[in-house]
Amino acid sequence: MQPHGGRLVSRFSNSSLDGMLAVEVSNDLRSDIENIADGIFSPLEGFVGQDDFGSIVKTGRLKSGLAWTVPIVLDLDEQAAKSARQAGEIALAVSGEKFASLKIEEVYTFDRLASAKAVYGTDDPNHPGVAKMANMKSHLVGGRIEVSKRIPQGQIRKYRKTPKDTREEMAQRGWKTVVGFQTRNVPHVAHEMLQKAALNLYDGLFVNPLIGKKKQGDFKDEVILSAYETLINNYYPKDRAMFVTLHTEMRYAGPKEAIHHAIMRKNFGCTHFIVGRDHAGVGSYYHPFAAHEIFKDYPDIEIQPVFFPAFYYCKKCLSYANERNCPHGPEVREELSGTKMRKMVSSGEIPAEHLMRPEISKLIVSFKEPFVS
């Protein structure tokens, strides 16, 4: 599987950042800047310019026509944008520490609410993505980045790998077909069954939980990481599963984000990508299968979406099943979801062993505060 756009982007430099005007960015944006540099966001080489931004918002594609659904941008207030334009090149910093440079190619303004509605399908200020875009600063800066200093690896990033790393490892393992699985939840048994069903069809499973800013009530990153570490070490064949973390924030853009998620996994080397029910959704903003339907608009994306019917526990079959292989009605089905698991754990209820592996349940309750507050 070729990277999106045909080549894997690499944007690193040893150039000095001394003397450059510094602009502060958030830790989440720093993660995305490193994702650009490593090629996870290929073909992007930096923050999108006005033509690409307008095209992404209107058509879900770059101005070249290549599929891209989520604008990756740097927002600045008017004065900072003016200073950046005058400087021509600026340093990007977190807490005063410079880590990357940005060559200023253009500075432009944008309509926050119209852009939010186009990307998120709503302008409701209660939607977390809309709220974030509504609070963005007035100007956007487009240009190529170069990273001089990586984010320290640390415990939470110990499973982070670059697309170059994952592609090499997939080749060494002899995997021709690889299915990617995106998650922002701790694993329950229905997800495990879905992943193992995929393993019957493809050479390798690429489990790729999203680590980064999430909404209140979601599981914390360290809980997700520890839970998957436990599951994969105990219940997956070592030569068939790869566990790699993806460090970016959830945008809750539903179907548009499903395409974005697929593109990132394509860059990692996946040939297939599991798209779940209400993928990247929040609340009831999106139809449960909107993220399935949108792939019809992107036949050129190359990575193949995989739409498994939802797994549930059937009390008559006494096993996990789905509508394709179980004749029994909803009255004997025990449905599972990340939302249901979060509610059970937050109320102090330990999920039954057929819903969640006991090692995972014990691990979660060992955390004093397992949820984002």
mmCIF file of C-alpha atoms in Angstrom:
data_model
loop_
_atom_site.group_PDB
_atom_site.id
_atom_site.type_symbol
_atom_site.label_atom_id
_atom_site.label_comp_id
_atom_site.label_asym_id
_atom_site.label_seq_id
_atom_site.Cartn_x
_atom_site.Cartn_y
_atom_site.Cartn_z
ATOM 1 C CA MET A 1 0.000 0.000 0.000
ATOM 2 C CA GLN A 2 1.499 3.314 -1.140
ATOM 3 C CA PRO A 3 1.323 6.270 1.269
ATOM 4 C CA HIS A 4 -1.456 8.772 0.613
ATOM 5 C CA GLY A 5 -0.334 10.983 -2.242
ATOM 6 C CA GLY A 6 2.350 8.498 -3.326
ATOM 7 C CA ARG A 7 5.218 9.274 -0.944
ATOM 8 C CA LEU A 8 5.884 9.309 2.777
ATOM 9 C CA VAL A 9 6.568 12.856 3.957
ATOM 10 C CA SER A 10 9.578 13.496 6.225
ATOM 11 C CA ARG A 11 10.087 16.995 7.634
ATOM 12 C CA PHE A 12 13.040 17.024 10.014
ATOM 13 C CA SER A 13 15.991 19.394 10.248
ATOM 14 C CA ASN A 14 19.044 20.039 12.407
ATOM 15 C CA SER A 15 18.894 23.776 11.694
ATOM 16 C CA SER A 16 19.200 26.115 14.647
ATOM 17 C CA LEU A 17 16.059 27.882 15.858
ATOM 18 C CA ASP A 18 18.057 30.505 17.771
ATOM 19 C CA GLY A 19 17.024 34.077 17.112
ATOM 20 C CA MET A 20 13.703 33.141 15.492
ATOM 21 C CA LEU A 21 10.454 34.725 16.599
ATOM 22 C CA ALA A 22 8.719 32.044 18.717
ATOM 23 C CA VAL A 23 5.008 31.254 18.658
ATOM 24 C CA GLU A 24 3.557 29.134 21.464
ATOM 25 C CA VAL A 25 1.425 26.116 20.525
ATOM 26 C CA SER A 26 -0.433 23.512 22.591
ATOM 27 C CA ASN A 27 0.901 20.042 23.356
ATOM 28 C CA ASP A 28 -1.839 18.575 21.153
ATOM 29 C CA LEU A 29 -0.781 20.714 18.207
ATOM 30 C CA ARG A 30 2.843 19.765 18.828
ATOM 31 C CA SER A 31 1.810 16.107 18.472
ATOM 32 C CA ASP A 32 0.166 16.885 15.132
ATOM 33 C CA ILE A 33 3.238 18.806 13.960
ATOM 34 C CA GLU A 34 5.308 15.698 14.676
ATOM 35 C CA ASN A 35 2.670 13.623 12.861
ATOM 36 C CA ILE A 36 3.195 15.840 9.808
ATOM 37 C CA ALA A 37 6.979 15.471 10.081
ATOM 38 C CA ASP A 38 6.765 11.662 10.370
ATOM 39 C CA GLY A 39 4.409 11.269 7.410
ATOM 40 C CA ILE A 40 1.367 10.150 9.407
ATOM 41 C CA PHE A 41 -0.463 13.072 7.765
ATOM 42 C CA SER A 42 1.079 12.515 4.301
ATOM 43 C CA PRO A 43 0.833 14.295 1.890
ATOM 44 C CA LEU A 44 0.714 17.373 4.172
ATOM 45 C CA GLU A 45 4.092 19.046 4.709
ATOM 46 C CA GLY A 46 2.793 21.718 7.039
ATOM 47 C CA PHE A 47 -0.274 23.789 7.825
ATOM 48 C CA VAL A 48 -2.686 24.106 4.910
ATOM 49 C CA GLY A 49 -2.947 27.321 2.905
ATOM 50 C CA GLN A 50 -6.122 29.156 1.932
ATOM 51 C CA ASP A 51 -6.869 27.260 -1.295
ATOM 52 C CA ASP A 52 -6.426 23.884 0.379
ATOM 53 C CA PHE A 53 -8.419 25.006 3.415
ATOM 54 C CA GLY A 54 -11.325 26.173 1.258
ATOM 55 C CA SER A 55 -11.223 22.992 -0.794
ATOM 56 C CA ILE A 56 -11.141 20.726 2.286
ATOM 57 C CA VAL A 57 -14.098 22.543 3.825
ATOM 58 C CA LYS A 58 -16.173 22.599 0.624
ATOM 59 C CA THR A 59 -15.289 19.258 -0.993
ATOM 60 C CA GLY A 60 -13.443 17.094 1.557
ATOM 61 C CA ARG A 61 -10.415 17.133 -0.740
ATOM 62 C CA LEU A 62 -7.215 19.129 -1.223
ATOM 63 C CA LYS A 63 -7.153 21.537 -4.175
ATOM 64 C CA SER A 64 -5.256 18.801 -6.068
ATOM 65 C CA GLY A 65 -8.337 16.585 -5.718
ATOM 66 C CA LEU A 66 -6.674 14.206 -3.258
ATOM 67 C CA ALA A 67 -8.947 13.047 -0.426
ATOM 68 C CA TRP A 68 -8.457 15.057 2.788
ATOM 69 C CA THR A 69 -11.329 15.884 5.122
ATOM 70 C CA VAL A 70 -9.950 17.600 8.242
ATOM 71 C CA PRO A 71 -8.044 20.911 7.931
ATOM 72 C CA ILE A 72 -4.750 20.943 9.861
ATOM 73 C CA VAL A 73 -4.149 24.581 10.754
ATOM 74 C CA LEU A 74 -2.298 27.048 12.967
ATOM 75 C CA ASP A 75 -4.480 29.904 14.229
ATOM 76 C CA LEU A 76 -3.034 33.210 15.429
ATOM 77 C CA ASP A 77 -4.506 36.541 16.447
ATOM 78 C CA GLU A 78 -4.142 39.480 14.062
ATOM 79 C CA GLN A 79 -1.017 40.946 15.673
ATOM 80 C CA ALA A 80 0.801 37.605 15.955
ATOM 81 C CA ALA A 81 -0.110 36.780 12.342
ATOM 82 C CA LYS A 82 1.251 40.151 11.187
ATOM 83 C CA SER A 83 4.508 39.590 13.098
ATOM 84 C CA ALA A 84 4.826 36.070 11.657
ATOM 85 C CA ARG A 85 4.306 37.336 8.106
ATOM 86 C CA GLN A 86 6.971 40.013 8.611
ATOM 87 C CA ALA A 87 9.418 37.462 10.045
ATOM 88 C CA GLY A 88 8.938 35.067 7.107
ATOM 89 C CA GLU A 89 9.963 32.106 9.249
ATOM 90 C CA ILE A 90 9.063 31.451 12.877
ATOM 91 C CA ALA A 91 9.875 28.929 15.579
ATOM 92 C CA LEU A 92 7.115 26.874 17.176
ATOM 93 C CA ALA A 93 7.440 26.371 20.920
ATOM 94 C CA VAL A 94 5.792 24.718 23.918
ATOM 95 C CA SER A 95 6.386 26.406 27.301
ATOM 96 C CA GLY A 96 9.215 28.435 25.792
ATOM 97 C CA GLU A 97 11.030 25.429 24.310
ATOM 98 C CA LYS A 98 11.456 25.766 20.545
ATOM 99 C CA PHE A 99 11.047 22.497 18.656
ATOM 100 C CA ALA A 100 10.181 23.286 15.014
ATOM 101 C CA SER A 101 10.258 25.975 12.360
ATOM 102 C CA LEU A 102 7.472 27.187 10.067
ATOM 103 C CA LYS A 103 8.116 28.990 6.781
ATOM 104 C CA ILE A 104 5.239 31.441 6.364
ATOM 105 C CA GLU A 105 3.721 31.019 2.909
ATOM 106 C CA GLU A 106 0.407 32.774 3.528
ATOM 107 C CA VAL A 107 -1.787 34.340 6.181
ATOM 108 C CA TYR A 108 -5.562 34.358 5.758
ATOM 109 C CA THR A 109 -8.854 34.724 7.589
ATOM 110 C CA PHE A 110 -11.746 32.277 7.618
ATOM 111 C CA ASP A 111 -15.417 32.015 8.580
ATOM 112 C CA ARG A 112 -15.341 29.975 11.784
ATOM 113 C CA LEU A 113 -18.985 28.883 11.943
ATOM 114 C CA ALA A 114 -19.385 28.164 8.219
ATOM 115 C CA SER A 115 -16.166 26.130 8.298
ATOM 116 C CA ALA A 116 -17.299 24.264 11.416
ATOM 117 C CA LYS A 117 -20.657 23.414 9.834
ATOM 118 C CA ALA A 118 -18.940 22.107 6.697
ATOM 119 C CA VAL A 119 -16.500 19.882 8.619
ATOM 120 C CA TYR A 120 -18.747 18.758 11.493
ATOM 121 C CA GLY A 121 -22.136 18.849 9.779
ATOM 122 C CA THR A 122 -23.507 21.138 12.495
ATOM 123 C CA ASP A 123 -22.981 24.599 13.955
ATOM 124 C CA ASP A 124 -24.307 23.592 17.383
ATOM 125 C CA PRO A 125 -21.918 25.182 19.932
ATOM 126 C CA ASN A 126 -22.376 22.131 22.193
ATOM 127 C CA HIS A 127 -20.522 19.968 19.667
ATOM 128 C CA PRO A 128 -16.890 19.798 20.936
ATOM 129 C CA GLY A 129 -15.410 20.287 17.452
ATOM 130 C CA VAL A 130 -17.654 23.268 16.693
ATOM 131 C CA ALA A 131 -16.864 24.780 20.097
ATOM 132 C CA LYS A 132 -13.142 24.466 19.439
ATOM 133 C CA MET A 133 -13.362 26.021 15.961
ATOM 134 C CA ALA A 134 -15.613 28.842 17.227
ATOM 135 C CA ASN A 135 -12.918 29.740 19.771
ATOM 136 C CA MET A 136 -10.054 29.754 17.274
ATOM 137 C CA LYS A 137 -8.134 32.963 16.677
ATOM 138 C CA SER A 138 -8.942 35.158 13.680
ATOM 139 C CA HIS A 139 -6.080 34.295 11.294
ATOM 140 C CA LEU A 140 -4.655 31.066 9.889
ATOM 141 C CA VAL A 141 -1.028 30.654 8.828
ATOM 142 C CA GLY A 142 -0.078 28.277 6.026
ATOM 143 C CA GLY A 143 3.405 26.928 5.372
ATOM 144 C CA ARG A 144 5.819 24.012 5.616
ATOM 145 C CA ILE A 145 7.193 22.866 8.943
ATOM 146 C CA GLU A 146 10.505 21.300 9.937
ATOM 147 C CA VAL A 147 10.907 19.585 13.308
ATOM 148 C CA SER A 148 14.254 19.991 15.076
ATOM 149 C CA LYS A 149 13.387 18.379 18.403
ATOM 150 C CA ARG A 150 11.123 15.379 18.938
ATOM 151 C CA ILE A 151 8.684 15.038 21.823
ATOM 152 C CA PRO A 152 10.394 12.989 24.586
ATOM 153 C CA GLN A 153 9.272 9.358 24.378
ATOM 154 C CA GLY A 154 8.098 8.884 27.976
ATOM 155 C CA GLN A 155 5.776 6.182 29.294
ATOM 156 C CA ILE A 156 2.668 7.336 27.422
ATOM 157 C CA ARG A 157 4.527 7.372 24.071
ATOM 158 C CA LYS A 158 6.488 4.130 24.390
ATOM 159 C CA TYR A 159 4.323 2.425 21.741
ATOM 160 C CA ARG A 160 4.459 5.320 19.275
ATOM 161 C CA LYS A 161 6.020 4.355 15.938
ATOM 162 C CA THR A 162 6.470 6.174 12.660
ATOM 163 C CA PRO A 163 4.990 4.954 9.361
ATOM 164 C CA LYS A 164 8.547 4.103 8.292
ATOM 165 C CA ASP A 165 8.861 1.861 11.377
ATOM 166 C CA THR A 166 5.484 0.162 10.949
ATOM 167 C CA ARG A 167 5.937 -0.449 7.228
ATOM 168 C CA GLU A 168 9.335 -2.048 7.845
ATOM 169 C CA GLU A 169 7.905 -4.245 10.614
ATOM 170 C CA MET A 170 4.936 -5.321 8.471
ATOM 171 C CA ALA A 171 7.324 -6.268 5.658
ATOM 172 C CA GLN A 172 9.567 -8.227 8.063
ATOM 173 C CA ARG A 173 6.525 -10.144 9.303
ATOM 174 C CA GLY A 174 5.530 -10.931 5.726
ATOM 175 C CA TRP A 175 2.127 -9.278 6.045
ATOM 176 C CA LYS A 176 0.528 -8.542 2.675
ATOM 177 C CA THR A 177 -2.865 -7.543 4.100
ATOM 178 C CA VAL A 178 -3.143 -5.546 7.319
ATOM 179 C CA VAL A 179 -6.367 -4.369 8.948
ATOM 180 C CA GLY A 180 -6.286 -1.283 11.158
ATOM 181 C CA PHE A 181 -8.460 -0.832 14.229
ATOM 182 C CA GLN A 182 -9.076 2.629 15.687
ATOM 183 C CA THR A 183 -10.243 3.045 19.264
ATOM 184 C CA ARG A 184 -10.602 5.661 21.982
ATOM 185 C CA ASN A 185 -11.967 3.214 24.556
ATOM 186 C CA VAL A 186 -10.701 0.410 26.738
ATOM 187 C CA PRO A 187 -11.308 -2.970 25.051
ATOM 188 C CA HIS A 188 -14.426 -4.990 25.797
ATOM 189 C CA VAL A 189 -14.958 -8.550 24.590
ATOM 190 C CA ALA A 190 -17.164 -7.512 21.636
ATOM 191 C CA HIS A 191 -14.260 -5.461 20.255
ATOM 192 C CA GLU A 192 -11.903 -8.357 20.870
ATOM 193 C CA MET A 193 -14.224 -10.695 18.928
ATOM 194 C CA LEU A 194 -14.444 -8.178 16.083
ATOM 195 C CA GLN A 195 -10.655 -7.860 15.913
ATOM 196 C CA LYS A 196 -10.202 -11.637 15.963
ATOM 197 C CA ALA A 197 -12.828 -12.044 13.234
ATOM 198 C CA ALA A 198 -10.691 -9.653 11.171
ATOM 199 C CA LEU A 199 -7.611 -11.776 11.926
ATOM 200 C CA ASN A 200 -9.340 -14.692 10.174
ATOM 201 C CA LEU A 201 -9.405 -12.613 6.978
ATOM 202 C CA TYR A 202 -6.129 -10.660 6.988
ATOM 203 C CA ASP A 203 -2.449 -11.374 7.677
ATOM 204 C CA GLY A 204 -2.051 -8.847 10.468
ATOM 205 C CA LEU A 205 -4.030 -6.731 12.917
ATOM 206 C CA PHE A 206 -2.867 -3.159 13.560
ATOM 207 C CA VAL A 207 -4.377 -2.001 16.867
ATOM 208 C CA ASN A 208 -3.978 1.763 16.928
ATOM 209 C CA PRO A 209 -5.621 3.524 19.899
ATOM 210 C CA LEU A 210 -5.867 7.273 19.759
ATOM 211 C CA ILE A 211 -3.900 9.010 22.504
ATOM 212 C CA GLY A 212 -4.574 12.716 22.937
ATOM 213 C CA LYS A 213 -7.153 15.275 23.980
ATOM 214 C CA LYS A 214 -10.620 13.794 24.504
ATOM 215 C CA LYS A 215 -13.928 14.964 25.894
ATOM 216 C CA GLN A 216 -14.998 14.788 29.525
ATOM 217 C CA GLY A 217 -16.069 11.281 30.515
ATOM 218 C CA ASP A 218 -13.787 9.465 28.043
ATOM 219 C CA PHE A 219 -11.230 7.022 29.428
ATOM 220 C CA LYS A 220 -7.844 8.573 30.178
ATOM 221 C CA ASP A 221 -4.968 7.724 27.854
ATOM 222 C CA GLU A 222 -3.016 5.782 30.471
ATOM 223 C CA VAL A 223 -6.057 3.575 31.169
ATOM 224 C CA ILE A 224 -6.578 2.784 27.459
ATOM 225 C CA LEU A 225 -2.869 2.074 27.026
ATOM 226 C CA SER A 226 -2.605 -0.247 30.034
ATOM 227 C CA ALA A 227 -5.824 -2.077 29.129
ATOM 228 C CA TYR A 228 -4.748 -2.824 25.554
ATOM 229 C CA GLU A 229 -1.262 -3.772 26.695
ATOM 230 C CA THR A 230 -2.855 -6.339 29.042
ATOM 231 C CA LEU A 231 -5.280 -7.662 26.417
ATOM 232 C CA ILE A 232 -2.721 -8.087 23.637
ATOM 233 C CA ASN A 233 -0.121 -9.704 25.904
ATOM 234 C CA ASN A 234 -2.649 -12.235 27.216
ATOM 235 C CA TYR A 235 -5.094 -12.937 24.407
ATOM 236 C CA TYR A 236 -3.499 -12.242 20.992
ATOM 237 C CA PRO A 237 -1.008 -14.278 18.945
ATOM 238 C CA LYS A 238 2.264 -12.349 19.131
ATOM 239 C CA ASP A 239 3.078 -12.692 15.422
ATOM 240 C CA ARG A 240 -0.333 -11.536 14.168
ATOM 241 C CA ALA A 241 -0.979 -8.311 16.088
ATOM 242 C CA MET A 242 0.888 -5.009 16.231
ATOM 243 C CA PHE A 243 0.135 -2.454 18.941
ATOM 244 C CA VAL A 244 1.017 1.148 18.074
ATOM 245 C CA THR A 245 -0.354 4.358 19.583
ATOM 246 C CA LEU A 246 -1.526 7.315 17.514
ATOM 247 C CA HIS A 247 -0.967 10.656 19.229
ATOM 248 C CA THR A 248 -3.569 13.120 18.008
ATOM 249 C CA GLU A 249 -6.737 14.572 19.448
ATOM 250 C CA MET A 250 -10.256 13.318 18.794
ATOM 251 C CA ARG A 251 -12.105 15.813 16.614
ATOM 252 C CA TYR A 252 -15.526 14.105 16.808
ATOM 253 C CA ALA A 253 -16.153 14.864 13.127
ATOM 254 C CA GLY A 254 -18.013 11.607 12.532
ATOM 255 C CA PRO A 255 -17.915 10.543 8.851
ATOM 256 C CA LYS A 256 -15.312 13.167 7.860
ATOM 257 C CA GLU A 257 -13.059 11.951 10.647
ATOM 258 C CA ALA A 258 -13.560 8.325 9.563
ATOM 259 C CA ILE A 259 -11.911 9.240 6.241
ATOM 260 C CA HIS A 260 -9.118 11.059 8.097
ATOM 261 C CA HIS A 261 -8.588 8.003 10.321
ATOM 262 C CA ALA A 262 -8.440 5.720 7.275
ATOM 263 C CA ILE A 263 -5.838 7.939 5.569
ATOM 264 C CA MET A 264 -3.572 7.873 8.633
ATOM 265 C CA ARG A 265 -3.771 4.057 8.800
ATOM 266 C CA LYS A 266 -3.036 3.874 5.068
ATOM 267 C CA ASN A 267 0.131 5.872 5.750
ATOM 268 C CA PHE A 268 1.086 3.403 8.497
ATOM 269 C CA GLY A 269 0.840 0.619 5.881
ATOM 270 C CA CYS A 270 -2.644 -0.824 6.461
ATOM 271 C CA THR A 271 -4.505 -2.189 3.449
ATOM 272 C CA HIS A 272 -7.859 -2.338 5.267
ATOM 273 C CA PHE A 273 -9.505 -0.308 8.020
ATOM 274 C CA ILE A 274 -12.371 -1.290 10.336
ATOM 275 C CA VAL A 275 -15.047 1.401 10.441
ATOM 276 C CA GLY A 276 -17.337 1.025 13.410
ATOM 277 C CA ARG A 277 -20.877 2.050 14.136
ATOM 278 C CA ASP A 278 -21.000 5.828 14.777
ATOM 279 C CA HIS A 279 -17.262 6.034 14.081
ATOM 280 C CA ALA A 280 -15.724 9.181 15.651
ATOM 281 C CA GLY A 281 -19.204 10.351 16.592
ATOM 282 C CA VAL A 282 -20.389 12.237 19.630
ATOM 283 C CA GLY A 283 -23.904 12.500 21.048
ATOM 284 C CA SER A 284 -26.520 12.007 18.333
ATOM 285 C CA TYR A 285 -25.072 14.373 15.731
ATOM 286 C CA TYR A 286 -24.460 11.663 13.121
ATOM 287 C CA HIS A 287 -26.451 8.744 11.777
ATOM 288 C CA PRO A 288 -24.931 5.524 13.215
ATOM 289 C CA PHE A 289 -23.829 4.437 9.729
ATOM 290 C CA ALA A 290 -22.931 7.828 8.226
ATOM 291 C CA ALA A 291 -19.258 6.885 8.547
ATOM 292 C CA HIS A 292 -19.947 3.819 6.379
ATOM 293 C CA GLU A 293 -21.826 5.744 3.701
ATOM 294 C CA ILE A 294 -19.156 8.431 3.223
ATOM 295 C CA PHE A 295 -16.678 5.903 1.818
ATOM 296 C CA LYS A 296 -18.869 5.717 -1.313
ATOM 297 C CA ASP A 297 -17.698 9.280 -2.042
ATOM 298 C CA TYR A 298 -14.033 8.235 -1.793
ATOM 299 C CA PRO A 299 -13.506 5.225 -4.095
ATOM 300 C CA ASP A 300 -10.007 6.580 -4.829
ATOM 301 C CA ILE A 301 -8.796 6.391 -1.216
ATOM 302 C CA GLU A 302 -7.296 2.894 -1.879
ATOM 303 C CA ILE A 303 -7.383 1.613 1.703
ATOM 304 C CA GLN A 304 -10.434 -0.645 1.928
ATOM 305 C CA PRO A 305 -13.034 0.046 4.635
ATOM 306 C CA VAL A 306 -14.279 -3.012 6.513
ATOM 307 C CA PHE A 307 -17.834 -2.822 7.843
ATOM 308 C CA PHE A 308 -18.401 -5.571 10.371
ATOM 309 C CA PRO A 309 -21.923 -5.894 11.783
ATOM 310 C CA ALA A 310 -21.934 -5.103 15.499
ATOM 311 C CA PHE A 311 -21.088 -8.014 17.786
ATOM 312 C CA TYR A 312 -23.297 -8.732 20.794
ATOM 313 C CA TYR A 313 -23.527 -11.452 23.408
ATOM 314 C CA CYS A 314 -26.421 -13.815 22.686
ATOM 315 C CA LYS A 315 -27.845 -15.391 25.842
ATOM 316 C CA LYS A 316 -29.305 -18.260 23.784
ATOM 317 C CA CYS A 317 -26.206 -19.000 21.715
ATOM 318 C CA LEU A 318 -24.092 -18.435 24.856
ATOM 319 C CA SER A 319 -21.498 -16.784 22.665
ATOM 320 C CA TYR A 320 -20.698 -13.631 20.761
ATOM 321 C CA ALA A 321 -22.593 -13.288 17.518
ATOM 322 C CA ASN A 322 -23.920 -10.783 15.012
ATOM 323 C CA GLU A 323 -26.992 -10.516 12.823
ATOM 324 C CA ARG A 324 -25.340 -12.532 10.058
ATOM 325 C CA ASN A 325 -24.876 -15.672 12.121
ATOM 326 C CA CYS A 326 -27.433 -15.501 14.953
ATOM 327 C CA PRO A 327 -31.214 -15.952 14.491
ATOM 328 C CA HIS A 328 -32.262 -14.680 17.918
ATOM 329 C CA GLY A 329 -34.032 -11.412 18.613
ATOM 330 C CA PRO A 330 -33.020 -8.358 20.637
ATOM 331 C CA GLU A 331 -34.649 -9.693 23.818
ATOM 332 C CA VAL A 332 -31.755 -12.162 24.302
ATOM 333 C CA ARG A 333 -28.986 -9.890 23.052
ATOM 334 C CA GLU A 334 -26.595 -8.093 25.348
ATOM 335 C CA GLU A 335 -25.261 -5.140 23.380
ATOM 336 C CA LEU A 336 -21.870 -3.680 24.219
ATOM 337 C CA SER A 337 -20.478 -0.241 23.554
ATOM 338 C CA GLY A 338 -17.794 2.051 24.869
ATOM 339 C CA THR A 339 -20.548 4.234 26.330
ATOM 340 C CA LYS A 340 -22.064 1.278 28.203
ATOM 341 C CA MET A 341 -18.663 0.239 29.571
ATOM 342 C CA ARG A 342 -17.949 3.793 30.742
ATOM 343 C CA LYS A 343 -21.322 3.948 32.524
ATOM 344 C CA MET A 344 -20.770 0.598 34.249
ATOM 345 C CA VAL A 345 -17.297 1.507 35.461
ATOM 346 C CA SER A 346 -18.297 5.016 36.584
ATOM 347 C CA SER A 347 -21.155 3.561 38.674
ATOM 348 C CA GLY A 348 -18.742 1.141 40.356
ATOM 349 C CA GLU A 349 -20.121 -1.909 38.552
ATOM 350 C CA ILE A 350 -17.598 -4.573 37.505
ATOM 351 C CA PRO A 351 -18.512 -5.856 34.023
ATOM 352 C CA ALA A 352 -19.194 -9.604 33.840
ATOM 353 C CA GLU A 353 -16.408 -11.773 32.389
ATOM 354 C CA HIS A 354 -18.309 -12.303 29.134
ATOM 355 C CA LEU A 355 -18.398 -8.504 28.672
ATOM 356 C CA MET A 356 -14.848 -7.595 29.670
ATOM 357 C CA ARG A 357 -11.800 -9.705 30.431
ATOM 358 C CA PRO A 358 -11.306 -9.857 34.226
ATOM 359 C CA GLU A 359 -7.699 -8.636 33.907
ATOM 360 C CA ILE A 360 -9.008 -5.493 32.170
ATOM 361 C CA SER A 361 -11.782 -4.892 34.729
ATOM 362 C CA LYS A 362 -9.325 -5.216 37.625
ATOM 363 C CA LEU A 363 -6.879 -2.892 35.936
ATOM 364 C CA ILE A 364 -9.501 -0.187 35.331
ATOM 365 C CA VAL A 365 -10.770 -0.182 38.925
ATOM 366 C CA SER A 366 -7.162 0.095 40.126
ATOM 367 C CA PHE A 367 -7.135 3.641 38.702
ATOM 368 C CA LYS A 368 -8.514 6.168 41.178
ATOM 369 C CA GLU A 369 -9.766 8.427 38.357
ATOM 370 C CA PRO A 370 -10.019 6.459 35.080
ATOM 371 C CA PHE A 371 -11.968 9.176 33.215
ATOM 372 C CA VAL A 372 -11.135 12.579 31.735
ATOM 373 C CA SER A 373 -12.618 15.201 34.071
#
